[in-house]
Amino acid sequence: MKNKTLGSMIQDLRKAHNMTQMELADKMGVTDKAVSKWERDLSCPDINSIPKLAEIFEISVDDLMQVKIAGQNDSKLNIKELSNTIFKALGLAMGVAVLTLSLMNIIDAKTSITLLSIGLTCIAISNFS
């Protein structure tokens, strides 16, 4: 059951125990809407209710918690994607800043060229990495 989100783990265990969302909700003292949100990874059970959830499913807390967090990827890949996104955003921000300040007659030509150069450099870095 490893590499699942907590929500999919809860849903699989609930179905394996032939329970409806309402039945699980009654045992947990929550609403069926709360269980639905857990299963769709829109929210998580309260940390204090994890032992009760494990008991209902007749597994250990460790087994219940050995899940993959939704959206979790290789951290090196995330850092690379994040840096590319940041560089692209900086490039866009510089362009928008120059356009806005130019329309408001607040920026001179030399500063505009400097900001646009920084923006283009950021975009180039994101494209070459």
mmCIF file of N, CA and C in Angstrom:
data_model
loop_
_atom_site.group_PDB
_atom_site.id
_atom_site.type_symbol
_atom_site.label_atom_id
_atom_site.label_comp_id
_atom_site.label_asym_id
_atom_site.label_seq_id
_atom_site.Cartn_x
_atom_site.Cartn_y
_atom_site.Cartn_z
ATOM 1 N N MET A 1 0.807 -1.206 0.000
ATOM 2 C CA MET A 1 0.000 0.000 0.000
ATOM 3 C C MET A 1 0.851 1.271 0.000
ATOM 4 N N LYS A 2 2.139 1.157 -0.243
ATOM 5 C CA LYS A 2 2.995 2.332 -0.244
ATOM 6 C C LYS A 2 2.783 3.137 -1.513
ATOM 7 N N ASN A 3 3.249 4.393 -1.481
ATOM 8 C CA ASN A 3 3.168 5.312 -2.598
ATOM 9 C C ASN A 3 1.745 5.681 -2.990
ATOM 10 N N LYS A 4 0.851 5.675 -2.027
ATOM 11 C CA LYS A 4 -0.512 6.162 -2.233
ATOM 12 C C LYS A 4 -0.676 7.424 -1.403
ATOM 13 N N THR A 5 -1.625 8.224 -1.797
ATOM 14 C CA THR A 5 -1.954 9.366 -0.958
ATOM 15 C C THR A 5 -2.758 8.856 0.232
ATOM 16 N N LEU A 6 -2.801 9.663 1.277
ATOM 17 C CA LEU A 6 -3.575 9.274 2.446
ATOM 18 C C LEU A 6 -5.039 9.084 2.066
ATOM 19 N N GLY A 7 -5.542 9.941 1.203
ATOM 20 C CA GLY A 7 -6.936 9.840 0.775
ATOM 21 C C GLY A 7 -7.237 8.535 0.062
ATOM 22 N N SER A 8 -6.363 8.150 -0.864
ATOM 23 C CA SER A 8 -6.602 6.891 -1.579
ATOM 24 C C SER A 8 -6.425 5.697 -0.650
ATOM 25 N N MET A 9 -5.532 5.821 0.331
ATOM 26 C CA MET A 9 -5.346 4.756 1.323
ATOM 27 C C MET A 9 -6.624 4.581 2.148
ATOM 28 N N ILE A 10 -7.183 5.699 2.603
ATOM 29 C CA ILE A 10 -8.425 5.642 3.393
ATOM 30 C C ILE A 10 -9.548 5.030 2.559
ATOM 31 N N GLN A 11 -9.679 5.478 1.325
ATOM 32 C CA GLN A 11 -10.739 4.963 0.460
ATOM 33 C C GLN A 11 -10.580 3.452 0.225
ATOM 34 N N ASP A 12 -9.354 3.020 -0.082
ATOM 35 C CA ASP A 12 -9.119 1.589 -0.323
ATOM 36 C C ASP A 12 -9.412 0.756 0.923
ATOM 37 N N LEU A 13 -8.964 1.244 2.091
ATOM 38 C CA LEU A 13 -9.205 0.502 3.326
ATOM 39 C C LEU A 13 -10.691 0.465 3.669
ATOM 40 N N ARG A 14 -11.371 1.589 3.447
ATOM 41 C CA ARG A 14 -12.815 1.641 3.719
ATOM 42 C C ARG A 14 -13.558 0.633 2.847
ATOM 43 N N LYS A 15 -13.216 0.607 1.571
ATOM 44 C CA LYS A 15 -13.872 -0.322 0.655
ATOM 45 C C LYS A 15 -13.510 -1.769 0.982
ATOM 46 N N ALA A 16 -12.264 -2.003 1.393
ATOM 47 C CA ALA A 16 -11.834 -3.358 1.761
ATOM 48 C C ALA A 16 -12.604 -3.872 2.976
ATOM 49 N N HIS A 17 -13.048 -2.936 3.830
ATOM 50 C CA HIS A 17 -13.832 -3.299 5.013
ATOM 51 C C HIS A 17 -15.334 -3.183 4.750
ATOM 52 N N ASN A 18 -15.702 -3.056 3.476
ATOM 53 C CA ASN A 18 -17.113 -2.965 3.065
ATOM 54 C C ASN A 18 -17.888 -1.906 3.848
ATOM 55 N N MET A 19 -17.281 -0.739 3.973
ATOM 56 C CA MET A 19 -17.928 0.371 4.681
ATOM 57 C C MET A 19 -18.290 1.467 3.695
ATOM 58 N N THR A 20 -19.362 2.142 3.974
ATOM 59 C CA THR A 20 -19.702 3.344 3.222
ATOM 60 C C THR A 20 -19.000 4.525 3.880
ATOM 61 N N GLN A 21 -18.989 5.638 3.189
ATOM 62 C CA GLN A 21 -18.419 6.844 3.790
ATOM 63 C C GLN A 21 -19.190 7.220 5.056
ATOM 64 N N MET A 22 -20.495 7.034 5.034
ATOM 65 C CA MET A 22 -21.331 7.360 6.194
ATOM 66 C C MET A 22 -20.978 6.471 7.381
ATOM 67 N N GLU A 23 -20.775 5.176 7.133
ATOM 68 C CA GLU A 23 -20.429 4.261 8.227
ATOM 69 C C GLU A 23 -19.078 4.634 8.840
ATOM 70 N N LEU A 24 -18.112 4.949 7.996
ATOM 71 C CA LEU A 24 -16.814 5.374 8.523
ATOM 72 C C LEU A 24 -16.953 6.685 9.282
ATOM 73 N N ALA A 25 -17.728 7.594 8.740
ATOM 74 C CA ALA A 25 -17.943 8.886 9.393
ATOM 75 C C ALA A 25 -18.558 8.694 10.778
ATOM 76 N N ASP A 26 -19.551 7.805 10.891
ATOM 77 C CA ASP A 26 -20.189 7.539 12.184
ATOM 78 C C ASP A 26 -19.179 6.988 13.190
ATOM 79 N N LYS A 27 -18.330 6.073 12.738
ATOM 80 C CA LYS A 27 -17.326 5.487 13.641
ATOM 81 C C LYS A 27 -16.280 6.519 14.070
ATOM 82 N N MET A 28 -15.999 7.465 13.172
ATOM 83 C CA MET A 28 -14.984 8.488 13.456
ATOM 84 C C MET A 28 -15.570 9.713 14.153
ATOM 85 N N GLY A 29 -16.885 9.841 14.160
ATOM 86 C CA GLY A 29 -17.509 11.012 14.779
ATOM 87 C C GLY A 29 -17.396 12.260 13.928
ATOM 88 N N VAL A 30 -17.398 12.066 12.602
ATOM 89 C CA VAL A 30 -17.348 13.185 11.661
ATOM 90 C C VAL A 30 -18.486 13.027 10.660
ATOM 91 N N THR A 31 -18.585 13.943 9.735
ATOM 92 C CA THR A 31 -19.622 13.848 8.707
ATOM 93 C C THR A 31 -19.111 13.025 7.521
ATOM 94 N N ASP A 32 -20.043 12.543 6.722
ATOM 95 C CA ASP A 32 -19.640 11.816 5.516
ATOM 96 C C ASP A 32 -18.949 12.746 4.524
ATOM 97 N N LYS A 33 -19.260 14.036 4.599
ATOM 98 C CA LYS A 33 -18.588 15.020 3.746
ATOM 99 C C LYS A 33 -17.105 15.132 4.120
ATOM 100 N N ALA A 34 -16.801 15.022 5.411
ATOM 101 C CA ALA A 34 -15.406 15.055 5.858
ATOM 102 C C ALA A 34 -14.652 13.854 5.298
ATOM 103 N N VAL A 35 -15.269 12.682 5.365
ATOM 104 C CA VAL A 35 -14.640 11.472 4.824
ATOM 105 C C VAL A 35 -14.425 11.626 3.318
ATOM 106 N N SER A 36 -15.401 12.178 2.632
ATOM 107 C CA SER A 36 -15.280 12.408 1.192
ATOM 108 C C SER A 36 -14.092 13.325 0.893
ATOM 109 N N LYS A 37 -13.924 14.376 1.678
ATOM 110 C CA LYS A 37 -12.795 15.293 1.479
ATOM 111 C C LYS A 37 -11.468 14.599 1.748
ATOM 112 N N TRP A 38 -11.431 13.725 2.766
ATOM 113 C CA TRP A 38 -10.199 12.975 3.046
ATOM 114 C C TRP A 38 -9.831 12.136 1.828
ATOM 115 N N GLU A 39 -10.829 11.434 1.297
ATOM 116 C CA GLU A 39 -10.581 10.502 0.203
ATOM 117 C C GLU A 39 -10.180 11.218 -1.085
ATOM 118 N N ARG A 40 -10.589 12.457 -1.234
ATOM 119 C CA ARG A 40 -10.220 13.233 -2.421
ATOM 120 C C ARG A 40 -8.992 14.099 -2.166
ATOM 121 N N ASP A 41 -8.350 13.903 -1.010
ATOM 122 C CA ASP A 41 -7.147 14.654 -0.614
ATOM 123 C C ASP A 41 -7.377 16.162 -0.581
ATOM 124 N N LEU A 42 -8.613 16.547 -0.249
ATOM 125 C CA LEU A 42 -8.922 17.974 -0.083
ATOM 126 C C LEU A 42 -8.675 18.406 1.352
ATOM 127 N N SER A 43 -8.673 17.434 2.267
ATOM 128 C CA SER A 43 -8.322 17.684 3.662
ATOM 129 C C SER A 43 -7.818 16.372 4.247
ATOM 130 N N CYS A 44 -7.315 16.446 5.456
ATOM 131 C CA CYS A 44 -6.793 15.254 6.130
ATOM 132 C C CYS A 44 -7.488 15.094 7.469
ATOM 133 N N PRO A 45 -7.532 13.861 7.947
ATOM 134 C CA PRO A 45 -8.094 13.666 9.286
ATOM 135 C C PRO A 45 -7.236 14.395 10.326
ATOM 136 N N ASP A 46 -7.862 14.806 11.403
ATOM 137 C CA ASP A 46 -7.144 15.425 12.505
ATOM 138 C C ASP A 46 -6.078 14.456 13.004
ATOM 139 N N ILE A 47 -4.923 14.973 13.357
ATOM 140 C CA ILE A 47 -3.805 14.127 13.796
ATOM 141 C C ILE A 47 -4.187 13.265 14.996
ATOM 142 N N ASN A 48 -5.052 13.778 15.845
ATOM 143 C CA ASN A 48 -5.473 13.014 17.018
ATOM 144 C C ASN A 48 -6.411 11.858 16.673
ATOM 145 N N SER A 49 -6.994 11.882 15.472
ATOM 146 C CA SER A 49 -7.912 10.817 15.084
ATOM 147 C C SER A 49 -7.240 9.714 14.266
ATOM 148 N N ILE A 50 -5.970 9.880 13.939
ATOM 149 C CA ILE A 50 -5.248 8.879 13.155
ATOM 150 C C ILE A 50 -5.221 7.518 13.866
ATOM 151 N N PRO A 51 -4.912 7.462 15.185
ATOM 152 C CA PRO A 51 -4.921 6.149 15.851
ATOM 153 C C PRO A 51 -6.292 5.459 15.783
ATOM 154 N N LYS A 52 -7.367 6.234 15.904
ATOM 155 C CA LYS A 52 -8.708 5.656 15.824
ATOM 156 C C LYS A 52 -8.979 5.123 14.420
ATOM 157 N N LEU A 53 -8.544 5.858 13.431
ATOM 158 C CA LEU A 53 -8.710 5.436 12.042
ATOM 159 C C LEU A 53 -7.949 4.129 11.791
ATOM 160 N N ALA A 54 -6.736 4.056 12.298
ATOM 161 C CA ALA A 54 -5.941 2.830 12.152
ATOM 162 C C ALA A 54 -6.620 1.658 12.861
ATOM 163 N N GLU A 55 -7.183 1.923 14.013
ATOM 164 C CA GLU A 55 -7.879 0.871 14.770
ATOM 165 C C GLU A 55 -9.105 0.365 14.003
ATOM 166 N N ILE A 56 -9.861 1.268 13.420
ATOM 167 C CA ILE A 56 -11.041 0.885 12.648
ATOM 168 C C ILE A 56 -10.642 -0.021 11.482
ATOM 169 N N PHE A 57 -9.520 0.308 10.841
ATOM 170 C CA PHE A 57 -9.072 -0.461 9.685
ATOM 171 C C PHE A 57 -8.189 -1.654 10.077
ATOM 172 N N GLU A 58 -7.975 -1.822 11.366
ATOM 173 C CA GLU A 58 -7.202 -2.945 11.892
ATOM 174 C C GLU A 58 -5.785 -2.995 11.331
ATOM 175 N N ILE A 59 -5.164 -1.807 11.270
ATOM 176 C CA ILE A 59 -3.769 -1.717 10.859
ATOM 177 C C ILE A 59 -3.050 -0.816 11.847
ATOM 178 N N SER A 60 -1.723 -0.799 11.779
ATOM 179 C CA SER A 60 -0.970 0.070 12.680
ATOM 180 C C SER A 60 -0.971 1.499 12.135
ATOM 181 N N VAL A 61 -0.705 2.438 13.019
ATOM 182 C CA VAL A 61 -0.603 3.838 12.607
ATOM 183 C C VAL A 61 0.543 3.975 11.610
ATOM 184 N N ASP A 62 1.633 3.251 11.851
ATOM 185 C CA ASP A 62 2.766 3.302 10.923
ATOM 186 C C ASP A 62 2.354 2.883 9.519
ATOM 187 N N ASP A 63 1.585 1.786 9.417
ATOM 188 C CA ASP A 63 1.129 1.335 8.102
ATOM 189 C C ASP A 63 0.205 2.359 7.451
ATOM 190 N N LEU A 64 -0.644 2.976 8.239
ATOM 191 C CA LEU A 64 -1.562 3.981 7.707
ATOM 192 C C LEU A 64 -0.804 5.209 7.210
ATOM 193 N N MET A 65 0.246 5.577 7.908
ATOM 194 C CA MET A 65 0.965 6.811 7.582
ATOM 195 C C MET A 65 2.059 6.616 6.535
ATOM 196 N N GLN A 66 2.307 5.399 6.103
ATOM 197 C CA GLN A 66 3.322 5.175 5.070
ATOM 198 C C GLN A 66 2.702 5.387 3.701
ATOM 199 N N VAL A 67 2.353 6.624 3.457
ATOM 200 C CA VAL A 67 1.713 6.981 2.199
ATOM 201 C C VAL A 67 2.515 8.087 1.543
ATOM 202 N N LYS A 68 2.291 8.260 0.281
ATOM 203 C CA LYS A 68 2.923 9.340 -0.451
ATOM 204 C C LYS A 68 2.052 10.578 -0.311
ATOM 205 N N ILE A 69 2.645 11.693 0.009
ATOM 206 C CA ILE A 69 1.903 12.937 0.122
ATOM 207 C C ILE A 69 1.480 13.370 -1.277
ATOM 208 N N ALA A 70 0.247 13.813 -1.401
ATOM 209 C CA ALA A 70 -0.274 14.219 -2.705
ATOM 210 C C ALA A 70 0.625 15.273 -3.328
ATOM 211 N N GLY A 71 1.025 15.048 -4.567
ATOM 212 C CA GLY A 71 1.864 16.000 -5.264
ATOM 213 C C GLY A 71 3.337 15.872 -4.944
ATOM 214 N N GLN A 72 3.740 14.901 -4.144
ATOM 215 C CA GLN A 72 5.137 14.751 -3.771
ATOM 216 C C GLN A 72 5.905 14.142 -4.930
ATOM 217 N N ASN A 73 6.989 14.770 -5.330
ATOM 218 C CA ASN A 73 7.845 14.290 -6.404
ATOM 219 C C ASN A 73 9.278 14.269 -5.927
ATOM 220 N N ASP A 74 10.156 13.875 -6.809
ATOM 221 C CA ASP A 74 11.580 13.930 -6.514
ATOM 222 C C ASP A 74 11.970 15.378 -6.240
ATOM 223 N N SER A 75 12.644 15.631 -5.112
ATOM 224 C CA SER A 75 12.933 17.008 -4.714
ATOM 225 C C SER A 75 13.856 17.710 -5.694
ATOM 226 N N LYS A 76 14.793 16.992 -6.331
ATOM 227 C CA LYS A 76 15.673 17.631 -7.309
ATOM 228 C C LYS A 76 14.879 18.113 -8.501
ATOM 229 N N LEU A 77 13.910 17.341 -8.923
ATOM 230 C CA LEU A 77 13.060 17.743 -10.032
ATOM 231 C C LEU A 77 12.242 18.966 -9.648
ATOM 232 N N ASN A 78 11.723 18.994 -8.433
ATOM 233 C CA ASN A 78 10.928 20.133 -7.990
ATOM 234 C C ASN A 78 11.761 21.406 -7.937
ATOM 235 N N ILE A 79 13.001 21.306 -7.486
ATOM 236 C CA ILE A 79 13.856 22.485 -7.391
ATOM 237 C C ILE A 79 14.129 23.037 -8.790
ATOM 238 N N LYS A 80 14.392 22.143 -9.737
ATOM 239 C CA LYS A 80 14.651 22.589 -11.108
ATOM 240 C C LYS A 80 13.411 23.262 -11.696
ATOM 241 N N GLU A 81 12.257 22.639 -11.534
ATOM 242 C CA GLU A 81 11.019 23.224 -12.048
ATOM 243 C C GLU A 81 10.711 24.548 -11.364
ATOM 244 N N LEU A 82 10.951 24.591 -10.059
ATOM 245 C CA LEU A 82 10.690 25.818 -9.315
ATOM 246 C C LEU A 82 11.601 26.946 -9.783
ATOM 247 N N SER A 83 12.892 26.655 -9.972
ATOM 248 C CA SER A 83 13.809 27.704 -10.413
ATOM 249 C C SER A 83 13.433 28.194 -11.812
ATOM 250 N N ASN A 84 13.046 27.274 -12.701
ATOM 251 C CA ASN A 84 12.608 27.699 -14.040
ATOM 252 C C ASN A 84 11.388 28.597 -13.965
ATOM 253 N N THR A 85 10.446 28.237 -13.122
ATOM 254 C CA THR A 85 9.234 29.044 -12.960
ATOM 255 C C THR A 85 9.565 30.419 -12.396
ATOM 256 N N ILE A 86 10.471 30.453 -11.434
ATOM 257 C CA ILE A 86 10.863 31.743 -10.835
ATOM 258 C C ILE A 86 11.521 32.634 -11.876
ATOM 259 N N PHE A 87 12.450 32.064 -12.677
ATOM 260 C CA PHE A 87 13.115 32.874 -13.698
ATOM 261 C C PHE A 87 12.118 33.388 -14.732
ATOM 262 N N LYS A 88 11.180 32.555 -15.150
ATOM 263 C CA LYS A 88 10.170 33.004 -16.111
ATOM 264 C C LYS A 88 9.292 34.100 -15.507
ATOM 265 N N ALA A 89 8.934 33.931 -14.242
ATOM 266 C CA ALA A 89 8.106 34.942 -13.567
ATOM 267 C C ALA A 89 8.849 36.262 -13.433
ATOM 268 N N LEU A 90 10.140 36.193 -13.114
ATOM 269 C CA LEU A 90 10.932 37.424 -13.026
ATOM 270 C C LEU A 90 10.997 38.130 -14.380
ATOM 271 N N GLY A 91 11.198 37.347 -15.434
ATOM 272 C CA GLY A 91 11.236 37.937 -16.771
ATOM 273 C C GLY A 91 9.934 38.628 -17.117
ATOM 274 N N LEU A 92 8.836 37.950 -16.832
ATOM 275 C CA LEU A 92 7.517 38.530 -17.089
ATOM 276 C C LEU A 92 7.294 39.769 -16.228
ATOM 277 N N ALA A 93 7.680 39.699 -14.964
ATOM 278 C CA ALA A 93 7.495 40.833 -14.051
ATOM 279 C C ALA A 93 8.275 42.059 -14.524
ATOM 280 N N MET A 94 9.477 41.832 -15.010
ATOM 281 C CA MET A 94 10.277 42.961 -15.507
ATOM 282 C C MET A 94 9.597 43.605 -16.712
ATOM 283 N N GLY A 95 9.076 42.775 -17.617
ATOM 284 C CA GLY A 95 8.376 43.322 -18.783
ATOM 285 C C GLY A 95 7.138 44.104 -18.399
ATOM 286 N N VAL A 96 6.363 43.566 -17.485
ATOM 287 C CA VAL A 96 5.146 44.249 -17.031
ATOM 288 C C VAL A 96 5.508 45.545 -16.303
ATOM 289 N N ALA A 97 6.553 45.498 -15.506
ATOM 290 C CA ALA A 97 6.973 46.705 -14.771
ATOM 291 C C ALA A 97 7.380 47.807 -15.732
ATOM 292 N N VAL A 98 8.170 47.463 -16.737
ATOM 293 C CA VAL A 98 8.618 48.468 -17.702
ATOM 294 C C VAL A 98 7.421 49.031 -18.471
ATOM 295 N N LEU A 99 6.533 48.170 -18.907
ATOM 296 C CA LEU A 99 5.354 48.633 -19.643
ATOM 297 C C LEU A 99 4.502 49.567 -18.790
ATOM 298 N N THR A 100 4.230 49.143 -17.566
ATOM 299 C CA THR A 100 3.382 49.940 -16.672
ATOM 300 C C THR A 100 4.021 51.283 -16.344
ATOM 301 N N LEU A 101 5.302 51.229 -15.967
ATOM 302 C CA LEU A 101 5.989 52.478 -15.600
ATOM 303 C C LEU A 101 6.156 53.397 -16.808
ATOM 304 N N SER A 102 6.331 52.834 -17.990
ATOM 305 C CA SER A 102 6.432 53.652 -19.207
ATOM 306 C C SER A 102 5.115 54.348 -19.506
ATOM 307 N N LEU A 103 4.001 53.623 -19.369
ATOM 308 C CA LEU A 103 2.690 54.219 -19.612
ATOM 309 C C LEU A 103 2.390 55.335 -18.616
ATOM 310 N N MET A 104 2.947 55.219 -17.430
ATOM 311 C CA MET A 104 2.720 56.235 -16.397
ATOM 312 C C MET A 104 3.778 57.341 -16.436
ATOM 313 N N ASN A 105 4.692 57.257 -17.414
ATOM 314 C CA ASN A 105 5.782 58.230 -17.563
ATOM 315 C C ASN A 105 6.602 58.375 -16.290
ATOM 316 N N ILE A 106 6.904 57.243 -15.633
ATOM 317 C CA ILE A 106 7.664 57.258 -14.391
ATOM 318 C C ILE A 106 9.086 56.754 -14.594
ATOM 319 N N ILE A 107 9.365 56.086 -15.685
ATOM 320 C CA ILE A 107 10.659 55.430 -15.873
ATOM 321 C C ILE A 107 11.390 56.039 -17.063
ATOM 322 N N ASP A 108 12.728 56.133 -16.931
ATOM 323 C CA ASP A 108 13.516 56.652 -18.043
ATOM 324 C C ASP A 108 13.999 55.505 -18.927
ATOM 325 N N ALA A 109 14.566 55.837 -20.070
ATOM 326 C CA ALA A 109 14.969 54.838 -21.063
ATOM 327 C C ALA A 109 16.077 53.929 -20.537
ATOM 328 N N LYS A 110 17.039 54.502 -19.828
ATOM 329 C CA LYS A 110 18.174 53.702 -19.334
ATOM 330 C C LYS A 110 17.689 52.646 -18.330
ATOM 331 N N THR A 111 16.818 53.035 -17.429
ATOM 332 C CA THR A 111 16.282 52.102 -16.441
ATOM 333 C C THR A 111 15.417 51.048 -17.124
ATOM 334 N N SER A 112 14.660 51.457 -18.140
ATOM 335 C CA SER A 112 13.828 50.508 -18.883
ATOM 336 C C SER A 112 14.680 49.432 -19.532
ATOM 337 N N ILE A 113 15.752 49.860 -20.168
ATOM 338 C CA ILE A 113 16.645 48.900 -20.835
ATOM 339 C C ILE A 113 17.276 47.958 -19.814
ATOM 340 N N THR A 114 17.662 48.473 -18.663
ATOM 341 C CA THR A 114 18.251 47.639 -17.613
ATOM 342 C C THR A 114 17.254 46.591 -17.133
ATOM 343 N N LEU A 115 16.038 47.014 -16.846
ATOM 344 C CA LEU A 115 15.018 46.072 -16.372
ATOM 345 C C LEU A 115 14.668 45.026 -17.436
ATOM 346 N N LEU A 116 14.553 45.464 -18.685
ATOM 347 C CA LEU A 116 14.262 44.516 -19.757
ATOM 348 C C LEU A 116 15.416 43.529 -19.950
ATOM 349 N N SER A 117 16.649 44.003 -19.785
ATOM 350 C CA SER A 117 17.818 43.119 -19.890
ATOM 351 C C SER A 117 17.793 42.060 -18.796
ATOM 352 N N ILE A 118 17.450 42.480 -17.591
ATOM 353 C CA ILE A 118 17.341 41.519 -16.483
ATOM 354 C C ILE A 118 16.251 40.500 -16.786
ATOM 355 N N GLY A 119 15.123 40.967 -17.277
ATOM 356 C CA GLY A 119 14.021 40.071 -17.608
ATOM 357 C C GLY A 119 14.383 39.079 -18.695
ATOM 358 N N LEU A 120 15.026 39.559 -19.748
ATOM 359 C CA LEU A 120 15.427 38.659 -20.838
ATOM 360 C C LEU A 120 16.476 37.660 -20.374
ATOM 361 N N THR A 121 17.373 38.097 -19.512
ATOM 362 C CA THR A 121 18.383 37.180 -18.964
ATOM 363 C C THR A 121 17.715 36.075 -18.161
ATOM 364 N N CYS A 122 16.742 36.430 -17.345
ATOM 365 C CA CYS A 122 16.020 35.428 -16.556
ATOM 366 C C CYS A 122 15.308 34.417 -17.451
ATOM 367 N N ILE A 123 14.664 34.897 -18.493
ATOM 368 C CA ILE A 123 13.967 33.998 -19.411
ATOM 369 C C ILE A 123 14.966 33.103 -20.146
ATOM 370 N N ALA A 124 16.103 33.670 -20.541
ATOM 371 C CA ALA A 124 17.135 32.868 -21.216
ATOM 372 C C ALA A 124 17.662 31.774 -20.290
ATOM 373 N N ILE A 125 17.894 32.116 -19.039
ATOM 374 C CA ILE A 125 18.382 31.120 -18.069
ATOM 375 C C ILE A 125 17.368 29.991 -17.935
ATOM 376 N N SER A 126 16.083 30.321 -17.842
ATOM 377 C CA SER A 126 15.069 29.281 -17.690
ATOM 378 C C SER A 126 14.982 28.389 -18.926
ATOM 379 N N ASN A 127 15.232 28.954 -20.098
ATOM 380 C CA ASN A 127 15.154 28.162 -21.330
ATOM 381 C C ASN A 127 16.382 27.287 -21.538
ATOM 382 N N PHE A 128 17.540 27.705 -21.051
ATOM 383 C CA PHE A 128 18.756 26.922 -21.230
ATOM 384 C C PHE A 128 18.961 25.860 -20.173
ATOM 385 N N SER A 129 18.240 25.939 -19.063
ATOM 386 C CA SER A 129 18.471 24.954 -18.005
ATOM 387 C C SER A 129 17.666 23.701 -18.205
#
